[in-house]
Structures are given as C-alpha cells and as structure tokens.
Short mmCIF file of C-alpha atoms in Angstrom, two decimals:
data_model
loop_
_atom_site.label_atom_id
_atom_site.label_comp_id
_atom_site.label_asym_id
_atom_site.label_seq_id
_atom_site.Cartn_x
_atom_site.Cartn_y
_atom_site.Cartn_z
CA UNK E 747 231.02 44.52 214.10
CA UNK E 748 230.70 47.66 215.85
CA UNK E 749 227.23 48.98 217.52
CA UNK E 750 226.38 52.44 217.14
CA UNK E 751 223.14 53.11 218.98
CA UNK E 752 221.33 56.40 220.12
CA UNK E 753 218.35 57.38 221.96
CA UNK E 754 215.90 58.20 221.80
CA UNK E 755 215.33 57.49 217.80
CA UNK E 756 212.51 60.11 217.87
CA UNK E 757 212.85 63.06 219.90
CA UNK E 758 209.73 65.98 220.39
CA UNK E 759 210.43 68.87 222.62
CA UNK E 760 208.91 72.37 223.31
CA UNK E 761 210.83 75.10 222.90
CA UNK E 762 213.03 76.83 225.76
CA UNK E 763 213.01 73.13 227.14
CA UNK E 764 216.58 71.27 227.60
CA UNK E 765 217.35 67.79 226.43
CA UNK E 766 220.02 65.22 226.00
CA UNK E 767 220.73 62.77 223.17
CA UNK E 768 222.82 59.66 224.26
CA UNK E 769 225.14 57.65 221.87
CA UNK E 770 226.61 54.10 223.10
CA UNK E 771 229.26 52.42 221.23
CA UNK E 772 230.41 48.84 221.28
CA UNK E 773 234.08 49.11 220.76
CA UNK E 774 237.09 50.83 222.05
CA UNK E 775 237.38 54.44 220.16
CA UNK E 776 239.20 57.37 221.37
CA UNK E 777 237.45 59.93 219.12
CA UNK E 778 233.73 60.50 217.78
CA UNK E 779 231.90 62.95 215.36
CA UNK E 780 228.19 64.21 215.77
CA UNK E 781 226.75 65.67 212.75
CA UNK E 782 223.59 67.07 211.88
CA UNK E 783 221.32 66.47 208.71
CA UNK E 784 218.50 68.31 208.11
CA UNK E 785 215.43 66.81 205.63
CA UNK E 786 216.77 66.27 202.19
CA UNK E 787 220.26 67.26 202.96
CA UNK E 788 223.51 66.13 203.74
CA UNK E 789 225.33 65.66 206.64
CA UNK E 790 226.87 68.63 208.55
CA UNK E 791 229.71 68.14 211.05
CA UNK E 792 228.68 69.79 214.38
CA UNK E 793 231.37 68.35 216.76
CA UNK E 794 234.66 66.54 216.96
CA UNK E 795 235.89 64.65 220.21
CA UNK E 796 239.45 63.84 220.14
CA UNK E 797 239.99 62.52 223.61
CA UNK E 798 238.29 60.88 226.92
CA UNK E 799 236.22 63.75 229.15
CA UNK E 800 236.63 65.76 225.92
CA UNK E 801 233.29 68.37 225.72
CA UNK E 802 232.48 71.25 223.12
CA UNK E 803 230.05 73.45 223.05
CA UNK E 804 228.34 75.12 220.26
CA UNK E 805 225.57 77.84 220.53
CA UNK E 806 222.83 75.51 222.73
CA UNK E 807 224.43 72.32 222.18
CA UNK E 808 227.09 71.17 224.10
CA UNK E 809 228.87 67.61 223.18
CA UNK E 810 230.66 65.33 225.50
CA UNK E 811 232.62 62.11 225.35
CA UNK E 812 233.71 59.42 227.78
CA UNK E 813 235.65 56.58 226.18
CA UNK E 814 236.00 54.37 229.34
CA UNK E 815 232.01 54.17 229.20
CA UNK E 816 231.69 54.66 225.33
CA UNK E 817 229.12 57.18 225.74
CA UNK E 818 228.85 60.66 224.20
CA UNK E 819 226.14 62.92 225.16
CA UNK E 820 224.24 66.00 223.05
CA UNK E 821 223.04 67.96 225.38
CA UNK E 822 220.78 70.79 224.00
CA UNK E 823 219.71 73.92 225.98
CA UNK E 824 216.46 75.93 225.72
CA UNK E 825 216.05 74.27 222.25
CA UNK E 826 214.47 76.59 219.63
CA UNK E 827 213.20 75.39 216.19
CA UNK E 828 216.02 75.80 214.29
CA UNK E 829 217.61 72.89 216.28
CA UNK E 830 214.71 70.59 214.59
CA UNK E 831 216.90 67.78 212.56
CA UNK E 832 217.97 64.47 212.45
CA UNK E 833 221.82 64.24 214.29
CA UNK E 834 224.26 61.41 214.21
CA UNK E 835 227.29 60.61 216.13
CA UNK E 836 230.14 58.81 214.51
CA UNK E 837 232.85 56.12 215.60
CA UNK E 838 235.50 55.77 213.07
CA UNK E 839 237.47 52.02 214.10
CA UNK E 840 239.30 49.27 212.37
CA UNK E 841 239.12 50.43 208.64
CA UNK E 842 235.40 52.72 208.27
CA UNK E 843 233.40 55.01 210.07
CA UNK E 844 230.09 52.95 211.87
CA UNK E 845 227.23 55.94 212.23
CA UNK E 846 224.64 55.76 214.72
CA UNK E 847 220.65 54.86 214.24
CA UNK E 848 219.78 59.22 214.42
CA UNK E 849 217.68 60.80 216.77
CA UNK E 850 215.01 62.72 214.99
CA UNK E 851 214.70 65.96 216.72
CA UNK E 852 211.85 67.83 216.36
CA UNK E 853 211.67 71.26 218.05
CA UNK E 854 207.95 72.40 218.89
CA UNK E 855 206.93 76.03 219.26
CA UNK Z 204 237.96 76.07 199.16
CA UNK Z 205 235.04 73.80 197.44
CA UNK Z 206 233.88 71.18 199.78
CA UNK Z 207 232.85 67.49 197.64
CA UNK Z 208 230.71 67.91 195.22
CA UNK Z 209 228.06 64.86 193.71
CA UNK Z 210 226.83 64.76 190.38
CA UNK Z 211 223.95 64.07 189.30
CA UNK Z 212 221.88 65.72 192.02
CA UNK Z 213 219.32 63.26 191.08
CA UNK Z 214 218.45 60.64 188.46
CA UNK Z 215 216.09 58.46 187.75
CA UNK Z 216 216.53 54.82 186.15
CA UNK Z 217 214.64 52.19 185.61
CA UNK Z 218 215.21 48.31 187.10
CA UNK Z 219 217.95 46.51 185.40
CA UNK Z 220 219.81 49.88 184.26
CA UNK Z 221 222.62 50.87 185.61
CA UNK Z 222 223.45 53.98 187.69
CA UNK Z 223 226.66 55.74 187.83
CA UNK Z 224 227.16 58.26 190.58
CA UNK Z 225 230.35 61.17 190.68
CA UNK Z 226 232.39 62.37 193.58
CA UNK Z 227 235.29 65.17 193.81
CA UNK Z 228 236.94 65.26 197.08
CA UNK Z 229 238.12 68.65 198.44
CA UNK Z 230 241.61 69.39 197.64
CA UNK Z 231 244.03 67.50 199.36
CA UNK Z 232 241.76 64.76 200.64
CA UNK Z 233 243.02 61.08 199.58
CA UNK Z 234 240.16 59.32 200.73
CA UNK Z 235 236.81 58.83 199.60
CA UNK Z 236 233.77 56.94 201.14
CA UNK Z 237 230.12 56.20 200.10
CA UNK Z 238 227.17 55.57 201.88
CA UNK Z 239 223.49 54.45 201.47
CA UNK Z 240 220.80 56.34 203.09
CA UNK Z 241 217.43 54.82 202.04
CA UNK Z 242 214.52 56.78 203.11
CA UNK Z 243 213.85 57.23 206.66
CA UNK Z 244 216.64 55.24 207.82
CA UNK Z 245 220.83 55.61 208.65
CA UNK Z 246 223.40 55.17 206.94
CA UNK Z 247 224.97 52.47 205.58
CA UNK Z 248 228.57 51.66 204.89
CA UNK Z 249 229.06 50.97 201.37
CA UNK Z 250 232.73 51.40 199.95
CA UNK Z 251 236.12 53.40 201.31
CA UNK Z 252 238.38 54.23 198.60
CA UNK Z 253 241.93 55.72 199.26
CA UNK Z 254 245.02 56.39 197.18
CA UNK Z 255 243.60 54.68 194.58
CA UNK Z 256 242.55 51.52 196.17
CA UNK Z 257 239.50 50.01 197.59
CA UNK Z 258 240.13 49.77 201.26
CA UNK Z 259 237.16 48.42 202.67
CA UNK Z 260 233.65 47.56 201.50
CA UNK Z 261 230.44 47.26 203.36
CA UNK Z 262 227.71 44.57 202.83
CA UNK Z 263 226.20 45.34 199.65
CA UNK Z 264 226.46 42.62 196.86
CA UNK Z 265 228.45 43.20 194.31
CA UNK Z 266 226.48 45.18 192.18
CA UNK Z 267 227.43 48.05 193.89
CA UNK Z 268 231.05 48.68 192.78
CA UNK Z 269 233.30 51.88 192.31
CA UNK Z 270 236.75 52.98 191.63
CA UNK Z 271 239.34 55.81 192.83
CA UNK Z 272 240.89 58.31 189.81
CA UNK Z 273 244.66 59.47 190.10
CA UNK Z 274 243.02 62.55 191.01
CA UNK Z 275 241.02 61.03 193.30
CA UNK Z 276 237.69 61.46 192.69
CA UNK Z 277 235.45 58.52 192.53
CA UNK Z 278 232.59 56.99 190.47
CA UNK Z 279 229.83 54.35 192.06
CA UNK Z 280 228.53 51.93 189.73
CA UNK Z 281 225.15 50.31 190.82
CA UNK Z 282 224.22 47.45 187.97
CA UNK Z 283 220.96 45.59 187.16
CA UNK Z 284 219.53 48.46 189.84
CA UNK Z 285 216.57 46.90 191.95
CA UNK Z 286 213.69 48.89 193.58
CA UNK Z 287 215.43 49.15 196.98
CA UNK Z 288 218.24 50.74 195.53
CA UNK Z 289 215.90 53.75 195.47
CA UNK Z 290 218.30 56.36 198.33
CA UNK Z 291 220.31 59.28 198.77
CA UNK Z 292 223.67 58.18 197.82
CA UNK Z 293 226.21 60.35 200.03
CA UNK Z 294 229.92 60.99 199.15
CA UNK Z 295 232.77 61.79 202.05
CA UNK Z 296 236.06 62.59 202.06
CA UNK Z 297 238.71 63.23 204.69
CA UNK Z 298 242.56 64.20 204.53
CA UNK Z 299 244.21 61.11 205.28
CA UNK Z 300 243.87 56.94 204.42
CA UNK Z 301 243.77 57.29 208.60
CA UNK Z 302 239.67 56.11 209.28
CA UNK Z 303 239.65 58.18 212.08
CA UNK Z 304 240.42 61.41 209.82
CA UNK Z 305 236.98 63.62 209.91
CA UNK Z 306 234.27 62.91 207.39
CA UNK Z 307 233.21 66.16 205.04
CA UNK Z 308 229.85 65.01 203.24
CA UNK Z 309 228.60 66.45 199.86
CA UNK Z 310 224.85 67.12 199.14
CA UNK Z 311 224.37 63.66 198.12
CA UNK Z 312 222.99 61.96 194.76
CA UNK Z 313 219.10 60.94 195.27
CA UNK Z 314 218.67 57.69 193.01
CA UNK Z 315 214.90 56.74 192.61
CA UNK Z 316 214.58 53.18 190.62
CA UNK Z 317 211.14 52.69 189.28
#
C-alpha cells in the first residue's frame, strides 16, 4: 500500500515568518494535489502538480513537486493568520487517491 | 456550476441504526468517492464508485456499503452503526473513472453515533 506522510503533523509559526511543509510518498506518481481544510470544513483544492520539477504558486504559498524523489514541498511565505489550517497533499495511484497524515498549521500573531 | 453537495449536513443515530448518507456529483463527473475523517485524524479511503460500479473499496468491514445511481449520485449505507463510526463523512467527485482525475470535495455529512 502506498505511504503518504508529511511533516511536521503540527506546525506553530509567528506571523511574517516563512515555512515549509514536506510530503513523501512511497510509490511512483507523476501528479499530486495539496488541499486545504479548515476546522469543520471540507477540503479545498489549493494546488495541482501534473509533472516532475512542476511548482505553483498561490498568494504566499508556493507548491513544488519532484517525482524522482517523491517529495512535494509547501512552502509558505511571511505566513499571516489566515493561512492557519490543516493542508493535505494527495497521490492518486493504482485505483484511489492515498491522502497524507495533515500538517496542522497554526499561524500566531 | 454547483459543486457536490451532501445531505444530511448532520445526523445523529443511535448504535445498531443505520445511517444513510447522499452525494450529487457536479455535472459531468462519473466518479464518486467517500471518505472517513474521524475527529482529529486523516482521511480514510472508504469506497470509489464510477459509472455505476464499485471500483475499489478501502478497509472498512462491510457494514459500510454504497451504490452509484444512473445519474450518478451516490448513497453510503453504514448498518448496525458502532460508536467509532462517529466522523465527518466526505463526498468527492472528479470528471473521469481515471484515479488520477482531481478530487472536488463537498461540505461533508458529520455522523455522531451515541
């Protein structure tokens, strides 16, 4: 079975401060997914990486993926509050999507 | 363009009754997937429906059962419910029967068993 694991698992940070969330993966995938969840909710899809070296950027995240390592990186930039959330990345293989542990992100003023 | 939609938001049951939870796909999905988020914790694989047919199926015993319509929504059926069965039951859906198609999540069903 594939592993999906991510660290930190718990992740407190003052704001303006930068930070990275890293996602291993077991298996061969060329494509992952990060989404975001806040408390209570569902998920949200922040990211989709189609390809090796692949890297998009959103506001003060940034999201990168190398498939040769099977690591993706979050990388988040003078984080602000509104950043404070549990996210996920994603590896669909084989027949179902396998989700990572989270990193709960929490964003301190 | 509605995204998937759950129903009920949230219900509450008793142990030994049975829970059935709804999900619409958007338009033009085929597929369909459930998951198990207890409290606290990830989430867990539970059943991937598409045209019709149950495509793959996580480790969950087989209480937990569901079922694709022509239209392709789908129903989860969770019999002789047990305490731990107490989570926020999320519906996906993506365009194609192709796993690697992108997961769009609706707001979720929260079950609470007493």
């Amino acid at each position: 079975e594939l592993k999906v694991e991510q660290n930190p698992l718990f992740l407190s940070m003052q704001e303006g401060k930068n930070y990275t969330i890293y996602c291993n993966y077991s298996t061969t995938s060329d494509r992952l997914y990060w989404y975001r969840q806040d408390p209570g909710k569902s998920l949200e899809s922040l990211f989709v990486l189609l390809s090796n070296g692949a890297v998009k950027q959103e506001g003060r995240l940034m999201a990168s993926l190398d498939t040769k390592a099977r690591l993706s990186t979050l990388h988040i930039t003078a984080a602000v509050h509104d950043l404070s959330a549990t996210y996920f990345c994603a590896v669909p293989t084989g027949n179902q999507f396998y989700f990572g542990t989270g990193t709960s992100l929490t964003v301190i003023p | 363009e509605a995204g998937v939609t759950q129903s009920p938001t949230h219900l509450i049951k008793t142990r030994g009754q049975q829970a059935t939870l709804r999900c619409s796909p958007i338009s033009g999905h085929t597929s369909v997937y459930w998951y198990q988020q207890a409290l606290g914790l990830g989430l867990q694989f539970l059943l991937w429906y598409d045209e019709g047919e149950e495509r793959n199926r996580g480790n969950f015993p087989p209480r937990f059962s569901g079922r694709q319509f022509p239209n392709y929504s789908s129903e989860l059926n969770v019999n002789a419910l047990e305490l731990e069965d107490s989570a926020l039951y999320l519906c996906a859906s993506s365009k194609t029967g192709n796993p690697a198609g992108e997961l769009f999540f609706g707001e979720g069903s929260r079950l609470t068993v007493l």
